[in-house]
Amino acid sequence: MDRLPSTTAPRVRRSRAEQKQKTRDSLVAAGLMAFTRDGYHGATLDGIANEAGFSKGAVYSNFGGKAELFLAVMDYNLSVLRSDGWDPFALPSTNDADTPGATAGTPDEDVAEIVRGFGLATLEFITTAARDETLIHALRARVQVLLDAYGRVAATHRSAGECLAAEDVAQLMAALDQGASLLALSGVATIDGALMRSGLRRLLLDATNAANERSPSPDGHASPLPDVEQVRRLIRDMPGD
């Protein structure tokens, strides 16, 4: 009797490197959630490991400690800025079907709360790293990613009448970006996306386009890294079994 063909897909065995990367990605995702919920100081490696489904030893086999894990989460958030195609003036999609990771199980309010929670944890980390001779260098490297990204924008959109160096304009743009985030986190004020883009354009001496940016915009407010779409992407790509 002929054997019927199996309808079960063959199980693909991961290489050791692939398995290690999967474990690392799971810990980064769990770390984001834990830091968001409990803050940088409140989150524990035991809790993060348990949330990811691993032992604490798995954390130490991938990261040197909580600070290094937090830096890895920051690196994920900053990955979009490393691309030459990053555009702070691009209008976000208003179509849920076009939004990475948009699912019925992850309402916008929940994602926005994750963004806010991690922003507050980042402030905790900054105050810790600023007093640590080792961590301050790692923190500066991450800030430099933001400065480099705005530096590329400043160089590309440089006005003929600009007298400041692109690096100086980039610092001013980054300061506006992070200052807006701080205002949003403190609850003092909320800067919507249109106003943020208008301010950035004014720093590029582009007053005409800056005025056009003030038309009503549905894209919300400037928020600290990670942004909403970054969080949705992380939830979507969160490693499964």
Short mmCIF file of C-alpha atoms in Angstrom, two decimals:
data_model
loop_
_atom_site.label_atom_id
_atom_site.label_comp_id
_atom_site.label_asym_id
_atom_site.label_seq_id
_atom_site.Cartn_x
_atom_site.Cartn_y
_atom_site.Cartn_z
CA MET A 1 0.00 0.00 0.00
CA ASP A 2 1.43 3.33 -1.04
CA ARG A 3 2.21 5.75 1.78
CA LEU A 4 0.06 8.84 1.68
CA PRO A 5 1.99 12.10 1.40
CA SER A 6 2.35 13.94 4.68
CA THR A 7 0.35 17.14 5.04
CA THR A 8 2.58 18.37 7.85
CA ALA A 9 5.28 20.83 6.82
CA PRO A 10 8.76 19.61 7.69
CA ARG A 11 10.17 21.24 10.80
CA VAL A 12 13.03 23.57 9.95
CA ARG A 13 15.91 23.27 12.37
CA ARG A 14 17.53 26.53 13.30
CA SER A 15 21.27 26.93 13.40
CA ARG A 16 22.89 27.81 16.71
CA ALA A 17 23.37 31.40 15.50
CA GLU A 18 19.71 31.65 14.45
CA GLN A 19 18.52 30.27 17.79
CA LYS A 20 20.76 32.69 19.67
CA GLN A 21 19.38 35.59 17.64
CA LYS A 22 15.80 34.43 18.29
CA THR A 23 16.53 34.31 22.03
CA ARG A 24 18.09 37.77 21.91
CA ASP A 25 15.13 39.20 19.98
CA SER A 26 12.71 37.70 22.51
CA LEU A 27 14.65 39.27 25.39
CA VAL A 28 14.67 42.67 23.66
CA ALA A 29 10.89 42.48 23.15
CA ALA A 30 10.35 41.41 26.76
CA GLY A 31 12.74 44.12 27.92
CA LEU A 32 10.76 46.81 26.11
CA MET A 33 7.56 45.67 27.79
CA ALA A 34 9.16 45.41 31.24
CA PHE A 35 10.93 48.77 31.05
CA THR A 36 7.71 50.35 29.80
CA ARG A 37 5.66 48.90 32.64
CA ASP A 38 8.11 49.06 35.55
CA GLY A 39 10.62 51.73 34.53
CA TYR A 40 14.36 51.25 34.15
CA HIS A 41 15.05 50.92 37.85
CA GLY A 42 11.94 48.87 38.61
CA ALA A 43 12.44 46.25 35.90
CA THR A 44 14.42 43.14 36.89
CA LEU A 45 16.39 40.67 34.81
CA ASP A 46 14.54 37.80 36.49
CA GLY A 47 11.22 39.29 35.45
CA ILE A 48 12.38 40.00 31.91
CA ALA A 49 13.77 36.50 31.49
CA ASN A 50 10.55 34.97 32.82
CA GLU A 51 8.44 37.16 30.52
CA ALA A 52 10.50 35.98 27.54
CA GLY A 53 10.25 32.35 28.63
CA PHE A 54 13.91 31.87 29.55
CA SER A 55 16.08 31.57 32.62
CA LYS A 56 18.10 34.50 33.95
CA GLY A 57 21.17 32.74 32.55
CA ALA A 58 19.86 33.34 29.05
CA VAL A 59 19.96 37.08 29.72
CA TYR A 60 23.59 36.96 30.84
CA SER A 61 24.58 34.80 27.87
CA ASN A 62 23.35 37.59 25.57
CA PHE A 63 23.85 40.78 27.60
CA GLY A 64 26.27 41.96 30.25
CA GLY A 65 23.45 43.17 32.50
CA LYS A 66 20.34 45.35 32.62
CA ALA A 67 22.08 48.42 31.20
CA GLU A 68 23.32 46.49 28.16
CA LEU A 69 19.84 45.05 27.58
CA PHE A 70 18.35 48.55 27.78
CA LEU A 71 20.91 49.77 25.24
CA ALA A 72 19.87 46.91 22.93
CA VAL A 73 16.25 48.06 23.15
CA MET A 74 17.41 51.60 22.36
CA ASP A 75 19.34 50.25 19.36
CA TYR A 76 16.17 48.63 18.04
CA ASN A 77 14.31 51.92 18.42
CA LEU A 78 17.10 53.84 16.69
CA SER A 79 17.43 51.40 13.79
CA VAL A 80 15.07 53.42 11.59
CA LEU A 81 17.34 56.47 11.94
CA ARG A 82 20.32 54.58 10.55
CA SER A 83 18.69 54.42 7.13
CA ASP A 84 19.49 57.08 4.54
CA GLY A 85 15.80 57.02 3.64
CA TRP A 86 14.62 58.34 7.02
CA ASP A 87 12.52 61.47 6.48
CA PRO A 88 11.22 63.47 9.47
CA PHE A 89 8.94 65.41 7.11
CA ALA A 90 7.09 62.36 5.77
CA LEU A 91 3.40 62.23 6.64
CA PRO A 92 2.46 59.05 8.52
CA SER A 93 -0.05 56.70 6.95
CA THR A 94 -3.65 57.16 8.08
CA ASN A 95 -4.68 53.77 6.66
CA ASP A 96 -4.55 51.06 9.33
CA ALA A 97 -4.00 48.45 6.63
CA ASP A 98 -0.78 50.21 5.65
CA THR A 99 0.49 50.53 9.20
CA PRO A 100 3.06 47.87 10.14
CA GLY A 101 1.82 45.63 12.91
CA ALA A 102 -1.60 47.26 13.21
CA THR A 103 -3.86 44.61 14.74
CA ALA A 104 -7.19 44.56 16.45
CA GLY A 105 -5.48 43.28 19.58
CA THR A 106 -3.18 46.29 19.88
CA PRO A 107 -5.26 49.49 20.08
CA ASP A 108 -3.56 52.80 19.35
CA GLU A 109 -4.06 53.85 22.97
CA ASP A 110 -2.13 50.83 24.22
CA VAL A 111 0.70 51.38 21.76
CA ALA A 112 0.89 55.06 22.67
CA GLU A 113 1.11 54.08 26.33
CA ILE A 114 4.06 51.81 25.53
CA VAL A 115 5.74 54.72 23.76
CA ARG A 116 5.20 56.96 26.78
CA GLY A 117 6.29 54.31 29.28
CA PHE A 118 9.54 53.60 27.48
CA GLY A 119 10.18 57.32 27.12
CA LEU A 120 9.97 57.70 30.89
CA ALA A 121 12.26 54.70 31.37
CA THR A 122 14.71 56.34 28.97
CA LEU A 123 14.82 59.44 31.15
CA GLU A 124 15.66 57.21 34.13
CA PHE A 125 18.43 55.54 32.14
CA ILE A 126 19.87 58.87 30.99
CA THR A 127 20.17 60.16 34.55
CA THR A 128 21.93 56.93 35.53
CA ALA A 129 24.23 56.77 32.51
CA ALA A 130 25.21 60.44 32.81
CA ARG A 131 26.86 59.64 36.15
CA ASP A 132 28.57 56.45 34.97
CA GLU A 133 31.91 56.75 33.16
CA THR A 134 31.28 53.52 31.24
CA LEU A 135 27.63 54.04 30.32
CA ILE A 136 28.03 57.67 29.30
CA HIS A 137 30.10 56.64 26.26
CA ALA A 138 27.46 54.10 25.21
CA LEU A 139 24.74 56.73 25.65
CA ARG A 140 26.67 59.29 23.59
CA ALA A 141 26.99 56.76 20.77
CA ARG A 142 23.18 56.40 20.67
CA VAL A 143 22.66 60.16 20.74
CA GLN A 144 25.13 60.43 17.86
CA VAL A 145 22.84 58.21 15.77
CA LEU A 146 20.12 60.85 16.16
CA LEU A 147 22.54 63.67 15.36
CA ASP A 148 23.84 61.84 12.28
CA ALA A 149 20.30 61.27 11.02
CA TYR A 150 19.43 64.95 11.35
CA GLY A 151 22.82 65.83 9.89
CA ARG A 152 21.91 64.00 6.69
CA VAL A 153 18.58 65.83 6.58
CA ALA A 154 20.24 69.21 7.19
CA ALA A 155 22.80 68.60 4.44
CA THR A 156 20.14 67.47 1.94
CA HIS A 157 17.71 70.32 2.62
CA ARG A 158 20.33 73.02 3.17
CA SER A 159 19.09 76.48 2.17
CA ALA A 160 21.19 78.77 -0.01
CA GLY A 161 21.05 81.40 2.72
CA GLU A 162 22.11 79.10 5.56
CA CYS A 163 25.21 80.31 7.40
CA LEU A 164 25.34 77.57 10.03
CA ALA A 165 27.15 74.31 9.41
CA ALA A 166 24.93 71.27 8.76
CA GLU A 167 26.22 69.73 12.01
CA ASP A 168 25.03 72.79 13.98
CA VAL A 169 21.60 72.71 12.35
CA ALA A 170 21.39 69.00 13.11
CA GLN A 171 22.00 69.67 16.80
CA LEU A 172 19.24 72.28 16.85
CA MET A 173 16.83 69.88 15.09
CA ALA A 174 17.67 67.08 17.53
CA ALA A 175 17.19 69.48 20.44
CA LEU A 176 13.73 70.42 19.14
CA ASP A 177 12.88 66.75 18.64
CA GLN A 178 13.90 65.70 22.14
CA GLY A 179 12.57 68.86 23.76
CA ALA A 180 9.14 68.18 22.26
CA SER A 181 9.33 64.65 23.60
CA LEU A 182 10.16 65.92 27.08
CA LEU A 183 7.18 68.30 27.02
CA ALA A 184 4.90 65.42 25.98
CA LEU A 185 6.25 63.10 28.68
CA SER A 186 5.84 65.73 31.40
CA GLY A 187 2.29 66.45 30.32
CA VAL A 188 3.06 70.16 30.14
CA ALA A 189 2.33 70.44 26.43
CA THR A 190 1.76 68.31 23.37
CA ILE A 191 3.26 69.23 20.01
CA ASP A 192 1.42 67.67 17.12
CA GLY A 193 3.17 66.27 14.07
CA ALA A 194 2.36 69.22 11.82
CA LEU A 195 3.80 71.76 14.27
CA MET A 196 6.90 69.61 14.75
CA ARG A 197 7.56 69.45 11.01
CA SER A 198 6.95 73.20 10.75
CA GLY A 199 9.54 73.87 13.43
CA LEU A 200 12.10 71.59 11.81
CA ARG A 201 11.60 73.30 8.45
CA ARG A 202 12.11 76.72 10.01
CA LEU A 203 15.47 75.53 11.30
CA LEU A 204 16.29 74.81 7.66
CA LEU A 205 15.20 78.35 6.67
CA ASP A 206 12.29 76.84 4.76
CA ALA A 207 9.57 79.23 5.95
CA THR A 208 7.28 78.69 2.94
CA ASN A 209 6.94 74.95 3.44
CA ALA A 210 6.83 75.48 7.18
CA ALA A 211 3.65 77.52 6.81
CA ASN A 212 2.10 74.78 4.66
CA GLU A 213 2.75 72.23 7.40
CA ARG A 214 0.28 73.95 9.71
CA SER A 215 -2.73 72.53 7.92
CA PRO A 216 -4.81 70.16 10.09
CA SER A 217 -3.01 66.87 10.52
CA PRO A 218 -4.34 63.60 12.01
CA ASP A 219 -0.95 62.16 12.91
CA GLY A 220 -0.89 63.11 16.60
CA HIS A 221 2.09 64.56 18.41
CA ALA A 222 5.81 64.23 18.48
CA SER A 223 6.78 61.38 20.77
CA PRO A 224 10.00 60.00 22.18
CA LEU A 225 11.65 56.98 20.69
CA PRO A 226 10.32 54.43 20.07
CA ASP A 227 7.55 55.87 17.94
CA VAL A 228 4.16 54.21 17.55
CA GLU A 229 4.99 52.40 14.32
CA GLN A 230 8.24 51.06 15.85
CA VAL A 231 6.27 49.54 18.71
CA ARG A 232 3.71 48.04 16.35
CA ARG A 233 6.51 46.53 14.28
CA LEU A 234 8.13 45.02 17.37
CA ILE A 235 4.80 43.51 18.48
CA ARG A 236 4.22 42.13 14.98
CA ASP A 237 7.71 40.65 14.76
CA MET A 238 7.81 39.39 18.33
CA PRO A 239 9.32 35.89 18.04
CA GLY A 240 6.86 33.05 18.38
CA ASP A 241 7.49 29.47 19.37
#
